[in-house]
Tab-separated table of C-alpha atoms in Angstrom:
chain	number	residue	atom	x	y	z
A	13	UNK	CA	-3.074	-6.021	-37.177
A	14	UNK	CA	-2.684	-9.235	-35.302
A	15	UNK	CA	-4.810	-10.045	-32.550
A	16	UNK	CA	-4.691	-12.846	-29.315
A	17	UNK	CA	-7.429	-13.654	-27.566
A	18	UNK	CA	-7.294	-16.025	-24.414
A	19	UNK	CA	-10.023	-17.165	-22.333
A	20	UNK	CA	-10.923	-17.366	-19.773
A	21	UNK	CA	-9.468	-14.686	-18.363
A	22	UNK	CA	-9.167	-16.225	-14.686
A	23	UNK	CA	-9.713	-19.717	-13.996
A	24	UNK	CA	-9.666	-21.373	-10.264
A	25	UNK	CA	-9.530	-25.347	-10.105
A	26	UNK	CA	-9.013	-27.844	-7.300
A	27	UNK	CA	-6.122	-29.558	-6.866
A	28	UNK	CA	-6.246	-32.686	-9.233
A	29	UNK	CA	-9.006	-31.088	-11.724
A	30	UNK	CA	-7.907	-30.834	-15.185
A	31	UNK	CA	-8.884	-28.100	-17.817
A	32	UNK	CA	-7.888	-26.306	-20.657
A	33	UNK	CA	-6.706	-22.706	-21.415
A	34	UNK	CA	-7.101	-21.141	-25.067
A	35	UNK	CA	-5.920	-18.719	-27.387
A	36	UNK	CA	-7.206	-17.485	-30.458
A	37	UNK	CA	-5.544	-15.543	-32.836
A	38	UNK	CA	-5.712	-13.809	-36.248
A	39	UNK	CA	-2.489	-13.436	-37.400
A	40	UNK	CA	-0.836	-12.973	-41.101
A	41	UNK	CA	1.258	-15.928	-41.522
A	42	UNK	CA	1.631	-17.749	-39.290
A	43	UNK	CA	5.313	-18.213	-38.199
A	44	UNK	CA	4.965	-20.111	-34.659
A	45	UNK	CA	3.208	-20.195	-31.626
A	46	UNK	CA	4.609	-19.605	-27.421
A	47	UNK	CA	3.385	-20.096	-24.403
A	48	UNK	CA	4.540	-18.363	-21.252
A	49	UNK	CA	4.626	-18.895	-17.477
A	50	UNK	CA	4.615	-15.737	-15.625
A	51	UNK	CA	4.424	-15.582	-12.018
A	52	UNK	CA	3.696	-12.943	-9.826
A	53	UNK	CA	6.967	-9.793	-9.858
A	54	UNK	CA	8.838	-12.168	-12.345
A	55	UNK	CA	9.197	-12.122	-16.141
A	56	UNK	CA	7.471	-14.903	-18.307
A	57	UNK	CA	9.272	-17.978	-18.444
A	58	UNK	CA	9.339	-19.717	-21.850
A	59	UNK	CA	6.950	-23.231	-21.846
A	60	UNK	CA	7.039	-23.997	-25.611
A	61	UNK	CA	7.219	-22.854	-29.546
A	62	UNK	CA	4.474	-24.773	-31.753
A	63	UNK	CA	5.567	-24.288	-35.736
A	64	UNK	CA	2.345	-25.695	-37.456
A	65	UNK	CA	-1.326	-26.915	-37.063
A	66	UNK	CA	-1.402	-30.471	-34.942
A	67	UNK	CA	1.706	-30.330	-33.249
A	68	UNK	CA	1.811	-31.075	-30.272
A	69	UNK	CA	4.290	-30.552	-26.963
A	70	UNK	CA	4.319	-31.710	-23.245
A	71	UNK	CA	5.888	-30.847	-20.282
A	72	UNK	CA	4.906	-32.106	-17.103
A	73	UNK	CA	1.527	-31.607	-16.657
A	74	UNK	CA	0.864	-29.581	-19.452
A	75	UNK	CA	0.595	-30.615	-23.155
A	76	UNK	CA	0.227	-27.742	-25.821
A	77	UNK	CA	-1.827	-27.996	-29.270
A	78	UNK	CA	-2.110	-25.862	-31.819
A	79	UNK	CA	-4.616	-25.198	-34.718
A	80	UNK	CA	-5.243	-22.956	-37.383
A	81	UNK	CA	-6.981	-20.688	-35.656
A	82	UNK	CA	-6.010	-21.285	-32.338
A	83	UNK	CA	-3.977	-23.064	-29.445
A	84	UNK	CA	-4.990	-24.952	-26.062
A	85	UNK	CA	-2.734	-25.521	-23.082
A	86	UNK	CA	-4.036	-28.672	-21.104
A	87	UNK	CA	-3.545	-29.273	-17.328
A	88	UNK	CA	-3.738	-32.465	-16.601
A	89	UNK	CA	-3.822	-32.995	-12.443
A	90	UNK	CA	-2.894	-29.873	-11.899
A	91	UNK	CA	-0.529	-29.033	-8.441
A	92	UNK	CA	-0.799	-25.315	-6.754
A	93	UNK	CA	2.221	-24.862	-7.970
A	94	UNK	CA	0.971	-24.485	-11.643
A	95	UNK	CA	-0.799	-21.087	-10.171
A	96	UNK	CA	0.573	-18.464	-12.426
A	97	UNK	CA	-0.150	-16.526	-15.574
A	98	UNK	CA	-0.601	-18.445	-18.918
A	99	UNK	CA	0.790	-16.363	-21.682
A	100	UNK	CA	0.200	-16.827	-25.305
A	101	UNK	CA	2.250	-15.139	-28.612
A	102	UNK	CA	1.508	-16.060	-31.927
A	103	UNK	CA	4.690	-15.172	-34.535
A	104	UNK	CA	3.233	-13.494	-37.175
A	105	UNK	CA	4.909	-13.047	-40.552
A	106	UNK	CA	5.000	-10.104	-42.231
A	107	UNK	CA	7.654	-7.206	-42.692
A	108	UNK	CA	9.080	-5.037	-39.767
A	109	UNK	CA	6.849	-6.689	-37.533
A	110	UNK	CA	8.972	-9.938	-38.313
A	111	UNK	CA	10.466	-10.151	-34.802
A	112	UNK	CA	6.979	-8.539	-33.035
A	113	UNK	CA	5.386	-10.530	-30.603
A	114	UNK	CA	1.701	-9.784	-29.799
A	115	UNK	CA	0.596	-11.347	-26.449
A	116	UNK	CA	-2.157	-11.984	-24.841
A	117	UNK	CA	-3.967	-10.433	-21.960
A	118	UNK	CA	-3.456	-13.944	-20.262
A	119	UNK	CA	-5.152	-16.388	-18.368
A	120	UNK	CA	-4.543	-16.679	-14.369
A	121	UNK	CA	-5.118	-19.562	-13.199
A	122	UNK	CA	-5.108	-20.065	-9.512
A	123	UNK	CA	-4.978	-24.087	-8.468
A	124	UNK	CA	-6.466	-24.824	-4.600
A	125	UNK	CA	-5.186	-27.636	-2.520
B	29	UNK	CA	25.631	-14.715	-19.731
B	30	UNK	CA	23.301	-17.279	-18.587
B	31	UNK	CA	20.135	-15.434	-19.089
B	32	UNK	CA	18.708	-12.073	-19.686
B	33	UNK	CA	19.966	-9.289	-17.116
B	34	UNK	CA	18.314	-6.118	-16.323
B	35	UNK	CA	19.421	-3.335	-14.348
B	36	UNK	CA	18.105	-1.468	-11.938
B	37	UNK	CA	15.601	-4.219	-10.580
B	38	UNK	CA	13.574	-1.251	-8.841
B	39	UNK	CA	14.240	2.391	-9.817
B	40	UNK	CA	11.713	5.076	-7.954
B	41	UNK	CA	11.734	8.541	-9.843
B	42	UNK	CA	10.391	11.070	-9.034
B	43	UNK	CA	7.935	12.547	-11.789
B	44	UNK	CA	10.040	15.024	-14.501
B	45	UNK	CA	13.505	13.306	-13.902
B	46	UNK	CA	14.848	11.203	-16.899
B	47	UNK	CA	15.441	7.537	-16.363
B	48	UNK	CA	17.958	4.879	-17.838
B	49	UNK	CA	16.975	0.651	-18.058
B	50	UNK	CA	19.439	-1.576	-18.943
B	51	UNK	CA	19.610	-4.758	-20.126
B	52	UNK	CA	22.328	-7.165	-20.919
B	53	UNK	CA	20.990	-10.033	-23.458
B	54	UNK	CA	22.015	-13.490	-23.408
B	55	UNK	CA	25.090	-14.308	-24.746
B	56	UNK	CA	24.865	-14.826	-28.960
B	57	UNK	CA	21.537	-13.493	-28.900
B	58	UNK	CA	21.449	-11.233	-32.202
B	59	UNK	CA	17.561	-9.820	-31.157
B	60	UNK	CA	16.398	-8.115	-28.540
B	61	UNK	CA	13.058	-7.173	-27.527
B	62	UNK	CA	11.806	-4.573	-25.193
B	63	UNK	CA	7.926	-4.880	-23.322
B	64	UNK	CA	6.320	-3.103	-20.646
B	65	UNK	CA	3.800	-4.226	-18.310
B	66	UNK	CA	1.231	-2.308	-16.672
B	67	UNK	CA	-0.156	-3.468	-13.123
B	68	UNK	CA	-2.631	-6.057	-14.148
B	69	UNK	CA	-1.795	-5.675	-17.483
B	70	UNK	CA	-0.821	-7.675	-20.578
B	71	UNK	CA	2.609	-7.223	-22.242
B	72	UNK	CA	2.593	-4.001	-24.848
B	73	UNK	CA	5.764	-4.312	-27.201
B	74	UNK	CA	7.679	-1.389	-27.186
B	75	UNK	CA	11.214	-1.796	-29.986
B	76	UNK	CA	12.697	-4.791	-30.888
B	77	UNK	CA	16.660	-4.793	-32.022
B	78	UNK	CA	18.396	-7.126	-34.975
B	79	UNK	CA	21.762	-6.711	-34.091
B	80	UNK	CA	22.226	-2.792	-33.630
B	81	UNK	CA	19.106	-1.367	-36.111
B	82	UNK	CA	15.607	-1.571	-34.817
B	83	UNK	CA	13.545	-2.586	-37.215
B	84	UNK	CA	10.249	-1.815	-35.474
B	85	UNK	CA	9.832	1.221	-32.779
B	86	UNK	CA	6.088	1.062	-33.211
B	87	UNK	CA	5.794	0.534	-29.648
B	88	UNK	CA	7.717	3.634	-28.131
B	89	UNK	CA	4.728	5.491	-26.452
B	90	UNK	CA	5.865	8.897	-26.882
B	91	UNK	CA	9.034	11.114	-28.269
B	92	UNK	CA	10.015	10.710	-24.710
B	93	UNK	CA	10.940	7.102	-25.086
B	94	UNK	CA	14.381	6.157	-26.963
B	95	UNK	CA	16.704	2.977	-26.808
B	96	UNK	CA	19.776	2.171	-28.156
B	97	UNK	CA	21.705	-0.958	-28.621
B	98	UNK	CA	25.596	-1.049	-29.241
B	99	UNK	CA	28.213	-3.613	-30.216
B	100	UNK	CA	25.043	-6.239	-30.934
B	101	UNK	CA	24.964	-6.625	-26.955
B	102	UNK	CA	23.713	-4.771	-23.969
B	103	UNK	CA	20.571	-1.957	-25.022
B	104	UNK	CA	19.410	0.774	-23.089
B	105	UNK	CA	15.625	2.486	-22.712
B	106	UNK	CA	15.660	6.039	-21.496
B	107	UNK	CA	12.354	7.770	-20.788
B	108	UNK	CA	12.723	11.446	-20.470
B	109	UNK	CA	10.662	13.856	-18.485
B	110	UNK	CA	9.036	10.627	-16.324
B	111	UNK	CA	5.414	10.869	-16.007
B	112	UNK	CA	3.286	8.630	-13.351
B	113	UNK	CA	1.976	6.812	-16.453
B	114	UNK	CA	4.908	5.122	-17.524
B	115	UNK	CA	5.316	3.599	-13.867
B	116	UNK	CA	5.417	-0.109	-14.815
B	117	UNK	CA	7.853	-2.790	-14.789
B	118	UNK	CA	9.970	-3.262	-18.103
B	119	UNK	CA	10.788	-6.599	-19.501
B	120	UNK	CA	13.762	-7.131	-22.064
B	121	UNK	CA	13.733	-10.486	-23.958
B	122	UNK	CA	16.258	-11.966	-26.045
B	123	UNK	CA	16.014	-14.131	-28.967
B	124	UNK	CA	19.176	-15.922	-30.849
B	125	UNK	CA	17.537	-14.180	-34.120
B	126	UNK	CA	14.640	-12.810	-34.722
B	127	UNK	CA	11.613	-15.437	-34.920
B	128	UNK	CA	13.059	-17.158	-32.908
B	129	UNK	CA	12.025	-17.951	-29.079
B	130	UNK	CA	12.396	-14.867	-27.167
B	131	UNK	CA	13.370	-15.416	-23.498
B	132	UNK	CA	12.787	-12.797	-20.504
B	133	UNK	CA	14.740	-10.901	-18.231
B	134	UNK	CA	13.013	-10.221	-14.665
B	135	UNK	CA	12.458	-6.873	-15.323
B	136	UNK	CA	13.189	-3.644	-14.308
B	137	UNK	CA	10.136	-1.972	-11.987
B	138	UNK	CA	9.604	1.785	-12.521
B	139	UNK	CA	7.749	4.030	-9.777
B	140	UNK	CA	7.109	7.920	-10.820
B	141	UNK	CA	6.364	9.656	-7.622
């Protein structure tokens, strides 16, 4: 069964201080790799799809990798408006589960001015 | 449509009354996911659709959970005989086929009074 991990499970920064968010994951097959933005009473909003080990993607502040085993979101600078939920899915590969997303618990992060 | 649409945005219930969510996926999207979310909690995959057939109902709860999905478009969840457990908010997500990214509606928020 496929399983996500992400740590840490809360995170609080200053305005300005960068850090990184991770997810690990045992999946079959890997297929791809999302991250989601959820905020509080709203449904995740889509960040970005990795496909393979040492991609990369950026998007503002942020800037997603991806291993084998697992993937980092990086704030760089971050504003109080980056306080929300960081989501993570790995795509796994196998079967009826083809479309299944597993997700994981999430990491709030919660940026002060 | 432009994005994911779910209907009702709040529904309160009270507890042994059936309930319907609907959700209208965005246009050309051939998969369609549904996900509830505890308070506080992560995202628990409940059925995911390709086209009208859903491949994987591993997530339905209990015998009291169904959904349907006609004409490749709009789906419905009904959960019958509402219990105070299922009060959470349910997400549908879309996805122009399966594998692919998989973007959210806002939800639809359950109360069972």
């Amino acid at each position: 069964e496929d399983q996500v991990t992400q740590s840490p499970e809360a995170l609080r920064l200053q305005e300005g201080e960068s850090s990184s968010l991770n997810c690990s994951y045992t999946v079959s097959g890997l297929r791809g790799l999302f991250w989601y933005r959820q905020d509080p009473g709203k449904g995740p909003e889509f960040l970005f799809t990795l496909y393979s080990a040492g991609e990369e993607k950026e998007k503002e502040r942020l800037k997603a990798t991806l291993t084998k085993k697992e993937s980092f979101l990086h704030i760089t600078a971050p504003k109080p408006e980056d306080s929300a939920t960081y989501l993570c899915a790995p795509l796994g590969a196998g079967g009826t589960s083809y479309g299944k997303l597993t997700f994981g618990q999430g990491t709030i992060l919660t940026v002060h001015p | 449509g432009a994005g994911v649409s779910q209907s009702p945005s709040n529904k309160v219930t009270e507890k042994g009354k059936d309930v319907e969510l609907r959700c209208d996926p965005i246009s050309g999207h051939t998969a369609l996911y549904w996900y509830r979310q505890s308070l506080g909690q992560g995202l628990e995959f409940l059925i995911y659709f390709q086209g009208n057939s859903a491949p994987d109902k591993s997530g339905l709860p209990s015998d009291r959970f169904s959904a349907e999905r006609t004409g490749g478009s709009v789906s419905t969840l009904t959960i019958q005989r509402t219990q105070q457990e299922d009060s959470a908010v349910y997400l549908c997500a879309s996805s122009f086929q399966s594998g692919n990214t998989i973007y959210f509606g806002e939800g639809s928020w359950l109360t069972v009074v």
